[in-house]
Amino acid sequence: VDDTAAVHGAIDYAKTTGASVYFPIGTYRVTSGYKNASLRGSVAMIGPTRTASDQPENVGAIIILDSRSPSSFFYHAAASHHLFVSNLRFRTSQYVVDRAFFRFSASSVNHRMHSVVFERIDRPVVYEVGCYFQSSTYFDVHFIDAGTIHSESNGATGNLLTLVNVAHDGIVPPNSERVVCNL
């Protein structure tokens, strides 16, 4: 089943009403990304309460990006807003070089990832040129057979990036890196 329209519709609703998008236990297949270009269109995406490092591989809310396009993504923050992601597991259905799962291109997107797992993703989080982290937190985030956080900027790109209990296991994809950022 392709859950793209339902997921995008829920995010649209959440960013205009202030509600949260809740993903019950299950697997959600998304075939194209969501671009949030709404200034102050804040979004919270929450799965069932669990600690990411304690989750068995196929338990919880799992979001699978199913696209072979290198330009595909799950969420693109293209305007300043707040993003909160908690208790979710993200995967791709196939390896694609340089594909980002979360892409940030706005100059300021305050975001927090809590109890999140990224599996088999070349570049789980990408900060594009000109984007910087502002009060961004990664708490209990686990990268499995994946890259980590990638910054495309060579200049001053951040003023506060907090990492607490961030782990990496398995292999690093050939065109990715285990480093957090090149600053």
Tab-separated table of N, CA and C in Angstrom, residues 4 47 87 98 107 166:
chain	number	residue	atom	x	y	z
A	4	THR	N	1.569	7.513	0.909
A	4	THR	CA	2.067	8.871	0.688
A	4	THR	C	0.984	9.931	0.881
A	47	GLY	N	5.680	8.616	17.039
A	47	GLY	CA	5.320	7.202	16.997
A	47	GLY	C	4.999	6.708	18.396
A	87	ASN	N	10.156	8.797	18.440
A	87	ASN	CA	9.727	7.392	18.476
A	87	ASN	C	9.380	6.834	17.101
A	98	ASP	N	23.608	9.206	-2.308
A	98	ASP	CA	23.370	10.620	-1.993
A	98	ASP	C	21.927	10.977	-1.650
A	107	SER	N	17.119	28.789	6.156
A	107	SER	CA	18.238	29.317	6.925
A	107	SER	C	18.129	29.005	8.413
A	166	VAL	N	23.839	9.529	20.838
A	166	VAL	CA	23.755	9.296	19.401
A	166	VAL	C	24.745	8.183	19.079
